[in-house]
Every structure is written in structure tokens, then in C-alpha cells.
Tab-separated table of C-alpha atoms (C1' of nucleotides) in Angstrom:
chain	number	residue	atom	x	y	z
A	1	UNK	CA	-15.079	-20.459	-23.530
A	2	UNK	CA	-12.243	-20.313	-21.369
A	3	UNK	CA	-12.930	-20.183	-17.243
A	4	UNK	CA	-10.367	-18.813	-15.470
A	5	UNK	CA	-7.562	-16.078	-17.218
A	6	UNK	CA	-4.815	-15.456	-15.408
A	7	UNK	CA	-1.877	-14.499	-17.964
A	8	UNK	CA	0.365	-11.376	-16.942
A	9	UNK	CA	0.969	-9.497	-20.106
A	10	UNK	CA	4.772	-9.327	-20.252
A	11	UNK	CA	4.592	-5.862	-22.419
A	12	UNK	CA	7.432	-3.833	-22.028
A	13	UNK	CA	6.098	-0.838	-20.096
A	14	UNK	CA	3.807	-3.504	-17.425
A	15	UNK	CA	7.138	-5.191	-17.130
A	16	UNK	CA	9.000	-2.044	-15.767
A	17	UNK	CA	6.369	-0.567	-13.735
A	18	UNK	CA	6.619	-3.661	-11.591
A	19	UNK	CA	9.747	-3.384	-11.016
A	20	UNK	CA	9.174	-0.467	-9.901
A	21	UNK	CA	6.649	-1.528	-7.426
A	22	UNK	CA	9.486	-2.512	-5.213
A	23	UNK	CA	11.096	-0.357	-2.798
A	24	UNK	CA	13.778	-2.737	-2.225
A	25	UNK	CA	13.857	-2.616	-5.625
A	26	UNK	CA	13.904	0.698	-6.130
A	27	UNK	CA	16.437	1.229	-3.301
A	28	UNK	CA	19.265	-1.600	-5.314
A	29	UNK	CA	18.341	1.140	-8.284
A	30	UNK	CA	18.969	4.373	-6.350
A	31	UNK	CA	22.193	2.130	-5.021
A	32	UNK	CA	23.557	1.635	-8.477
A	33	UNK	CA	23.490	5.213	-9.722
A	34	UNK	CA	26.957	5.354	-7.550
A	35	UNK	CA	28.156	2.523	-10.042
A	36	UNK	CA	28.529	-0.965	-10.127
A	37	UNK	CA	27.967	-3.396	-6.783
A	38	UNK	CA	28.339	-6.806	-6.470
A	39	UNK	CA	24.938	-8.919	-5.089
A	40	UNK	CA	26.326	-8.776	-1.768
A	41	UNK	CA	27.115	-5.055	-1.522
A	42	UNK	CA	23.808	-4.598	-2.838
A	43	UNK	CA	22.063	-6.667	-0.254
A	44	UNK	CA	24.366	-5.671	2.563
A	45	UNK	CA	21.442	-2.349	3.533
A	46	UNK	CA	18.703	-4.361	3.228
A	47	UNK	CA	17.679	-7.308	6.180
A	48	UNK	CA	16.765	-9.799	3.371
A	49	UNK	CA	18.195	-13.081	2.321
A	50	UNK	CA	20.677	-13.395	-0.623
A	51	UNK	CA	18.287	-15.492	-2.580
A	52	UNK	CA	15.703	-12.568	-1.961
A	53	UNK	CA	18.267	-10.298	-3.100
A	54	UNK	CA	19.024	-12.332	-5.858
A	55	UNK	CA	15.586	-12.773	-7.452
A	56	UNK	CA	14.916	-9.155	-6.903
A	57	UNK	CA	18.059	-8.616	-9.187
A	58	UNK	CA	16.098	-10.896	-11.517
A	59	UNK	CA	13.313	-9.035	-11.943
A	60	UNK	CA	15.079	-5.895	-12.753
A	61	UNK	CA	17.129	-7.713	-15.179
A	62	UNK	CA	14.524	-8.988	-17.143
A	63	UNK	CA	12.590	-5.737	-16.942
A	64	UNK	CA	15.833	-4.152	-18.530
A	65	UNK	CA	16.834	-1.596	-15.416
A	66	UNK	CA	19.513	-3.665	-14.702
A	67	UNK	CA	22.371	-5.797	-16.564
A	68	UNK	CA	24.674	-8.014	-14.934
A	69	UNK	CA	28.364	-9.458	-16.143
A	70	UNK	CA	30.758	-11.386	-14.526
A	71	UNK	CA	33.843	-10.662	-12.889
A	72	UNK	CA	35.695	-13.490	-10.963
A	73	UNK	CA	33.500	-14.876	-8.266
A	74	UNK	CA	31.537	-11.695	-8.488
A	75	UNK	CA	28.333	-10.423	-10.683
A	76	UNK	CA	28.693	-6.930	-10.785
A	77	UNK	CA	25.343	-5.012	-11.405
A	78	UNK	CA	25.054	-1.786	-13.281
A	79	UNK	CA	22.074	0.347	-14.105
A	80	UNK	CA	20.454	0.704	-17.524
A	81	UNK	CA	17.686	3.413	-17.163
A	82	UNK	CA	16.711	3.189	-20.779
A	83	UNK	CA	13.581	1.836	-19.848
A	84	UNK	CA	12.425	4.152	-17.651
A	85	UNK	CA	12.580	7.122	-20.516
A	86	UNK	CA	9.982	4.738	-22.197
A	87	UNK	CA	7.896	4.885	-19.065
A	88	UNK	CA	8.275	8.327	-18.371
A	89	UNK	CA	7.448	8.925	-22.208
A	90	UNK	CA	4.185	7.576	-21.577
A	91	UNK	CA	3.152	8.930	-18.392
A	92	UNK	CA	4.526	12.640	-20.202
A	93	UNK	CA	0.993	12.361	-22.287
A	94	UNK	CA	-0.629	12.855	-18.740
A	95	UNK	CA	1.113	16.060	-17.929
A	96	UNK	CA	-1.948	18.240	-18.876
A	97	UNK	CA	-3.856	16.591	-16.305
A	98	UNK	CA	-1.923	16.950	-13.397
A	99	UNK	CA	-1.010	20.552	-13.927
A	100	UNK	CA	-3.746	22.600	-11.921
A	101	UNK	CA	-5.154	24.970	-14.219
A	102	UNK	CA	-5.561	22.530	-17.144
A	103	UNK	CA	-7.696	20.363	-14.483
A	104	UNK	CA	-9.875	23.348	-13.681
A	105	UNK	CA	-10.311	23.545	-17.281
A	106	UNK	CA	-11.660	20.797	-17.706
A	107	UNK	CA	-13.548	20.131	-14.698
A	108	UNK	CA	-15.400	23.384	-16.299
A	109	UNK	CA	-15.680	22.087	-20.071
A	110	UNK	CA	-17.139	18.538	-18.155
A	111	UNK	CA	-19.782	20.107	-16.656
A	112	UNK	CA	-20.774	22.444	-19.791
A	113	UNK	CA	-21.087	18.924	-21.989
A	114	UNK	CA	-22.897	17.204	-19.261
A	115	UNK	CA	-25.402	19.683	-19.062
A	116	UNK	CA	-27.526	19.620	-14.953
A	117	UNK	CA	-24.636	17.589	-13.718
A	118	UNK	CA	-26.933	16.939	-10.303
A	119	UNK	CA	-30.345	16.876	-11.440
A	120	UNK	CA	-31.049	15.315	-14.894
A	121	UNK	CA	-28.503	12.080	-14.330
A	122	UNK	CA	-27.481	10.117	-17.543
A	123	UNK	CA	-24.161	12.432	-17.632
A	124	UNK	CA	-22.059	9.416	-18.573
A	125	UNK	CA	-23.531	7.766	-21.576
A	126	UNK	CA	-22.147	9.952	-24.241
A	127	UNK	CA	-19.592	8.038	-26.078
A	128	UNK	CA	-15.865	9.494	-27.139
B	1	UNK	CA	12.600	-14.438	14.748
B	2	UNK	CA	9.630	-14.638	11.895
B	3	UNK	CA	10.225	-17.468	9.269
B	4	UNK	CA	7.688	-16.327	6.385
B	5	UNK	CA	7.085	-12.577	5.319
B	6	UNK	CA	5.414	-10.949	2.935
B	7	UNK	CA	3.696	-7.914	3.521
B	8	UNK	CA	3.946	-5.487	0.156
B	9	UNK	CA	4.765	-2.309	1.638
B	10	UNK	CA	2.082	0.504	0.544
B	11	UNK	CA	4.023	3.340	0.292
B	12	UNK	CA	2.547	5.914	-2.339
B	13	UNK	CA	5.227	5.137	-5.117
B	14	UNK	CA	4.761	1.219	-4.880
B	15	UNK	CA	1.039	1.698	-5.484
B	16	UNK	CA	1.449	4.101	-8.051
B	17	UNK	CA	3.549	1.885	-9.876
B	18	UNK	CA	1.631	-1.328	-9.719
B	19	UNK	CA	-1.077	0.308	-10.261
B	20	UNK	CA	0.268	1.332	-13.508
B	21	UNK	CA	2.200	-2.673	-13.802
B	22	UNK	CA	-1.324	-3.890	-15.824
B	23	UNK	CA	-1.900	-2.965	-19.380
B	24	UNK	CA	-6.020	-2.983	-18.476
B	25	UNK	CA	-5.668	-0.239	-16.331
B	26	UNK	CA	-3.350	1.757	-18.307
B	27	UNK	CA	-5.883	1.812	-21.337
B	28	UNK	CA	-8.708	2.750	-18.674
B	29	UNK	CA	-6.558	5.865	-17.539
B	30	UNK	CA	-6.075	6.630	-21.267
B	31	UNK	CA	-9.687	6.215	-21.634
B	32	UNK	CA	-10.592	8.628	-19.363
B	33	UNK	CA	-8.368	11.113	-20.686
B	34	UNK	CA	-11.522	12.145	-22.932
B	35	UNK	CA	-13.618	12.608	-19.652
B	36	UNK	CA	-15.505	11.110	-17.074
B	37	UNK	CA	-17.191	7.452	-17.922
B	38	UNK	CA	-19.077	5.096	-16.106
B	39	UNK	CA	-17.647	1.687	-15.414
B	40	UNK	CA	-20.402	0.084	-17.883
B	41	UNK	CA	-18.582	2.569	-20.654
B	42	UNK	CA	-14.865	1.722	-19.382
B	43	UNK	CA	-15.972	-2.561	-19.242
B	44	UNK	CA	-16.727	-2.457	-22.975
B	45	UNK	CA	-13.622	-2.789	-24.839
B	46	UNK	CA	-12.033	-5.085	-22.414
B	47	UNK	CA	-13.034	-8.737	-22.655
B	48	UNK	CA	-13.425	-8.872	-19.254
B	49	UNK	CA	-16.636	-9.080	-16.787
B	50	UNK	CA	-18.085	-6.276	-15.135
B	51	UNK	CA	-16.712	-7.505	-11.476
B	52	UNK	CA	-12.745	-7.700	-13.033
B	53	UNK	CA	-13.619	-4.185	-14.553
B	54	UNK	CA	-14.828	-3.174	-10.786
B	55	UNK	CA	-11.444	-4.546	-8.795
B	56	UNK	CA	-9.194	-2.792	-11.688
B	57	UNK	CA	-10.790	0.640	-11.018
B	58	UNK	CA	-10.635	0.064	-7.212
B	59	UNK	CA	-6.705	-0.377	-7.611
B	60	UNK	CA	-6.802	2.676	-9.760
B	61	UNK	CA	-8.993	4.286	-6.841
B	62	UNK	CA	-6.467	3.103	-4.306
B	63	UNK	CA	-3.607	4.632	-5.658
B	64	UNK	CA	-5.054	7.680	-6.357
B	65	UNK	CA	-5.492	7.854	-9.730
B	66	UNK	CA	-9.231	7.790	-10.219
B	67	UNK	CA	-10.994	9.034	-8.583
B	68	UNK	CA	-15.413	7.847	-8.376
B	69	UNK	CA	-18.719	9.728	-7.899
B	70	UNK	CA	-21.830	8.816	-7.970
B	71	UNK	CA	-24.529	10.239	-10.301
B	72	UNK	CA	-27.948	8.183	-10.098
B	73	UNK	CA	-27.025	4.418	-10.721
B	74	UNK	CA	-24.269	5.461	-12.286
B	75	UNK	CA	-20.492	5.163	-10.825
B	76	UNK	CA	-18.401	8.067	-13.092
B	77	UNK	CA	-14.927	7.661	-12.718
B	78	UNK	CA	-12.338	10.640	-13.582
B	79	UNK	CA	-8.551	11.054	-13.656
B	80	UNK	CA	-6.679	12.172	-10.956
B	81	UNK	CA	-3.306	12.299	-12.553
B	82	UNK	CA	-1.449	13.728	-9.485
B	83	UNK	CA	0.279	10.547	-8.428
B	84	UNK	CA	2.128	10.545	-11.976
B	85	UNK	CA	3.619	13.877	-11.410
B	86	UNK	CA	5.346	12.477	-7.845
B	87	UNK	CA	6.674	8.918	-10.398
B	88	UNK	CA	7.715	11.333	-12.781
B	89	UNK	CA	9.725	13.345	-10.316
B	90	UNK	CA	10.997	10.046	-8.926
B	91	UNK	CA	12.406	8.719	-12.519
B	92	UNK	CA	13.547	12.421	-13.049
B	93	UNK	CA	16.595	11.715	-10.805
B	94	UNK	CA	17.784	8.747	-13.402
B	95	UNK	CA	17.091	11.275	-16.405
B	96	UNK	CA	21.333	11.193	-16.860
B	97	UNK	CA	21.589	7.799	-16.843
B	98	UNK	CA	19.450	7.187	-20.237
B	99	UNK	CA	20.843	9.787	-21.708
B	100	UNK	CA	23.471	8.627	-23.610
B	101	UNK	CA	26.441	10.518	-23.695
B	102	UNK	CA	26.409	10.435	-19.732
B	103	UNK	CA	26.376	6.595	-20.201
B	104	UNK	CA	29.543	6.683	-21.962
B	105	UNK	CA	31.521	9.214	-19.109
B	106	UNK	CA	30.245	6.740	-16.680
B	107	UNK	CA	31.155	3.618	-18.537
B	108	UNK	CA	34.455	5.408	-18.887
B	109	UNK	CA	34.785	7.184	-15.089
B	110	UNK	CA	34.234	3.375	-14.018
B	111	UNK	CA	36.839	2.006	-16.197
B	112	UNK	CA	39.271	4.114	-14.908
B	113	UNK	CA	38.240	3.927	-11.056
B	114	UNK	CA	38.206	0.063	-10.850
B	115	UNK	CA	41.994	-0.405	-12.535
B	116	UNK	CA	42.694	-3.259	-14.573
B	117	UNK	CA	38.930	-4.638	-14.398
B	118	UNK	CA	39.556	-7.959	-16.652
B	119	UNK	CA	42.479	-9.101	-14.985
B	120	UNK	CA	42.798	-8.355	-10.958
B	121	UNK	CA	39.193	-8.847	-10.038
B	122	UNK	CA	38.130	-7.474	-6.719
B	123	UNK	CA	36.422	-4.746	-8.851
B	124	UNK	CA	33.088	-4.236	-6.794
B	125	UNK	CA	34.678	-4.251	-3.470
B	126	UNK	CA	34.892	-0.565	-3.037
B	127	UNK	CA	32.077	0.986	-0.691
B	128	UNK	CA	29.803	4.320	-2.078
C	1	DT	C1'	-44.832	-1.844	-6.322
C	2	DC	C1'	-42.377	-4.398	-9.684
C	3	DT	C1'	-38.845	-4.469	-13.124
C	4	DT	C1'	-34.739	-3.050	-15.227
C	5	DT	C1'	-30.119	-1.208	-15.243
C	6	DA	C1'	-25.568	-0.220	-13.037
C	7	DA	C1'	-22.353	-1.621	-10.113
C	8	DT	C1'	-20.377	-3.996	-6.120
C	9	DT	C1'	-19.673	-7.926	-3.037
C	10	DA	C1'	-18.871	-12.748	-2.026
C	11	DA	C1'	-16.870	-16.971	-2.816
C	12	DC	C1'	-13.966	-19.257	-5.417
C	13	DC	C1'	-9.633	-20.458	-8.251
C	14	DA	C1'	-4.874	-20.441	-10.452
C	15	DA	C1'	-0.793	-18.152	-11.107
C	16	DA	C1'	2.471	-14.738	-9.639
C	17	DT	C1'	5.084	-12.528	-5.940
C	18	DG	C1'	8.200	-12.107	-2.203
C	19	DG	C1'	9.996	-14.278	1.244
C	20	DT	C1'	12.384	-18.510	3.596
C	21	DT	C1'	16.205	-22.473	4.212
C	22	DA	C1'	19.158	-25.869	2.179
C	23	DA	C1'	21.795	-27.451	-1.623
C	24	DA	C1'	24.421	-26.652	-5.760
C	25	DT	C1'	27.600	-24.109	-8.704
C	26	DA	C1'	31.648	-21.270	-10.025
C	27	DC	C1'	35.666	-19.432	-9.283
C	28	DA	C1'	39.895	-18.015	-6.319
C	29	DA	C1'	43.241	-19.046	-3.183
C	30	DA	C1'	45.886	-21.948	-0.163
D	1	DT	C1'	43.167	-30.769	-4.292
D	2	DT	C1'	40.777	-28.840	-0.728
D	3	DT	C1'	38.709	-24.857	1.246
D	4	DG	C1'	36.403	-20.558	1.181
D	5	DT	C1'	33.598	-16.952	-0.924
D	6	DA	C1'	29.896	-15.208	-4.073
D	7	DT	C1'	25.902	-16.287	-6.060
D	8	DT	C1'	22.131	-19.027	-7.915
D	9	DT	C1'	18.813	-22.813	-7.856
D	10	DA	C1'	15.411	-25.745	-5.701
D	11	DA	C1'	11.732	-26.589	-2.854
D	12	DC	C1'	8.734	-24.722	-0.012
D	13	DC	C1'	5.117	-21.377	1.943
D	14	DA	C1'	1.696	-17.436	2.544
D	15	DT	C1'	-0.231	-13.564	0.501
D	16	DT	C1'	-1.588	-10.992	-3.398
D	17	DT	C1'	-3.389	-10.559	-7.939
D	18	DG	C1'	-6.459	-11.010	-11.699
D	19	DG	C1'	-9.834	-13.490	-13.273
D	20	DT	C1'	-14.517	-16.142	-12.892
D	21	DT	C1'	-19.827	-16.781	-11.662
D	22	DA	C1'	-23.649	-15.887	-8.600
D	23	DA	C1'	-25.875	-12.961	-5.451
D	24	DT	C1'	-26.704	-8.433	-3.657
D	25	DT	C1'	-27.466	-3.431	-3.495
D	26	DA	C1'	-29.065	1.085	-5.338
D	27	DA	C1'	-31.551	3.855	-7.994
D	28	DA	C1'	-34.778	4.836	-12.073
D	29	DG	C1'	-38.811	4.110	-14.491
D	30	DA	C1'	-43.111	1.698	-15.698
DNA sequence: TCTTTAATTAACCAAATGGTTAAATACAAA
DNA sequence: TTTGTATTTAACCATTTGGTTAATTAAAGA
């Protein structure tokens, strides 16, 4: 039996949504929908290192939200959202639940299969 | 002038999103899609202890996406999908850019902004 | 009151993350 | 060939993250 676990899963979808996590991140994204910049252009806004910058660039590379080529000296940067219709994809199947009426719903269909919600307890140990 | 920071910044969309970075919480969210559970209920397909199960569902808590009552000893935990509506909205603005044909009228509109783009260079020095 | 069940807290640990400065690399230009 | 510019790599550091086990808290039930 193993002691300690550490291990990141490197799925796809875990993967994006930390890049995400980022707002520098997210701001080099929001930067690039105007079109290509070079690592310096795209650190220029932000008071950060160019080795920050540069790892930062890493991470969305490797998530996929980013690709880089190579142009003289430079390493021009250009989006590649295609990831984030995956992500989006999957949050979609939580729609329901976030628009209001369907959450009344079932806040009302919860409490009619729980039956005395306040007095009788044990509400949670029905399975699926 | 400060040598070392690190301070994650804790705005909404950062937690939402690492929140949503670990593949353990994801399949607790989905989990609770069917209703309330207690943590006991949520622990049990995850080989994982109890107190791992507890800090995963106080991220979740954190960012808004569970939310926890208390019924006897029991600890039910619900969805609050709100917080995926305001990602959502946020990746809404790249929608275009993973839609394909847009791709291409960029890849193109570029082409023709940054003139000769194998040969001169200099391509990512234009600003906005 | 004592015991059992549900869950959290505390203390620990290893790896990952996000930053730093200094050095190295890659190419362009003089 | 040397110099300058753009960027990455290396080595470091502190904090955060995701896990562990052991101890504690809270309520129910005998």
C-alpha cells in the first residue's frame, strides 16, 4: 500500500481548466484574440519577468490554448481555442442547474424524495 | 522592491476554474447532479480517505459550487452550478475562434496584414 | 452514559506552481 | 566576427495542492 499520492492527472479537460486558473493567463489569451504577439509584446502589460512570462506561455501550450512558431528572433504566439469548446461542452451538461426555475424544481422534487427533511434525518443514504 | 511572490490571486474565475482543474472534483459535481449526498456517499468511489474527500469538497465549497448543510451527523452537499454560468459566459467571448471557418479568415486576415511573413521578419512588432 | 457513525481538524509530506535572477541559446545586423 | 535582441533554461525559493494518518468533534442510539 502506497503512502503518499500525489500524481496530477494530466487529462485533457484538468489540463485546460488550469490554465485557466490564471489571470495572467487568461489576460495573454484575451491579448491574442487581436492576433499574433511575440513573448515580449505579450509580457509588455503585465509587471512580471520574461521567464514568468515565458513559462506561463508554457502552460498554455501544453494545455493546447496556445501554439507557438518561429519567426526570426521572434516566437510569435497565436490562439487555438479548440480546447475550450471541449470544456465548455462539458460544463453545457450543467446548464439545467444553473437556470433558476429548473433549481426550484428540484429543490421541490428533493424534498418530496427525502420525505421530513428536518425531523426524521437519514435524508442522504438513498443511493442513485 | 519584493524578491519572491506568489500570492494566487482569488478572483471568482480563477477559483472557479481550479476548482474545476481536478478530475476528483469534477466526478463529485457530476455526482451530485442526481441530488444531494453526504460526503460518506460522495468518498465511496474515490480511492481516497475520508479527510482528502473533506478538503476536495471544501475547494468545491470555496468556489461556490457546493454548497453544505447539515442534517443530524450528516454533512449533505448540493450543486450550486451558478459559478459555471459566469465561465461559460467568459469562454463565450472565444466561441469564434474554435469555430472553424473563422479560424481560416483569421489565418488569412493575418497573412495579409503582416506582408511577406517568411521572408522580412519583424512580423509581431505591430501594437493592438 | 457509553458507543457508534459521520465528518472535520491537525500535523505531516512530496510534488506542483508561480515567481525570482543569472546564464545560455538563436538569430539578425553591423 | 562581434554585438545586440528575443527568448528559454537552470537553479533557486516560498506557497499551494493533494494526499496521508491520528485525533477530535457532533450527533444518534443503545
Amino acid at each position: 500500500m502506497v503512502k503518499y499520492k500525489t500524481t496530477m492527472s494530466p487529462d485533457r479537460l484538468s489540463l485546460t481548466f488550469s490554465a485557466l486558473a490564471d489571470p495572467t493567463r487568461r489576460a495573454i489569451l484575451a491579448r491574442l484574440t487581436n492576433g499574433a504577439r511575440s513573448v515580449t509584446e505579450l509580457a509588455e502589460p503585465h509587471d512580471m519577468s520574461m521567464p514568468a512570462i515565458s513559462k506561463h506561455l508554457r502552460v498554455l501550450e501544453r494545455s493546447g490554448l496556445i501554439e507557438r512558431s518561429r519567426e526570426a528572433q521572434w516566437r510569435p504566439c497565436r490562439i487555438k481555442a479548440a480546447p475550450l469548446k471541449e470544456a465548455v461542452d462539458w460544463m453545457e451538461q450543467y446548464r439545467r442547474h444553473w437556470e433558476q426555475s429548473l433549481d426550484r424544481l428540484e429543490e421541490y422534487l428533493k424534498v418530496l424524495q427525502s420525505g421530513k427533511p428536518k425531523a426524521k434525518g437519514k435524508t442522504n443514504e438513498r443511493k442513485k
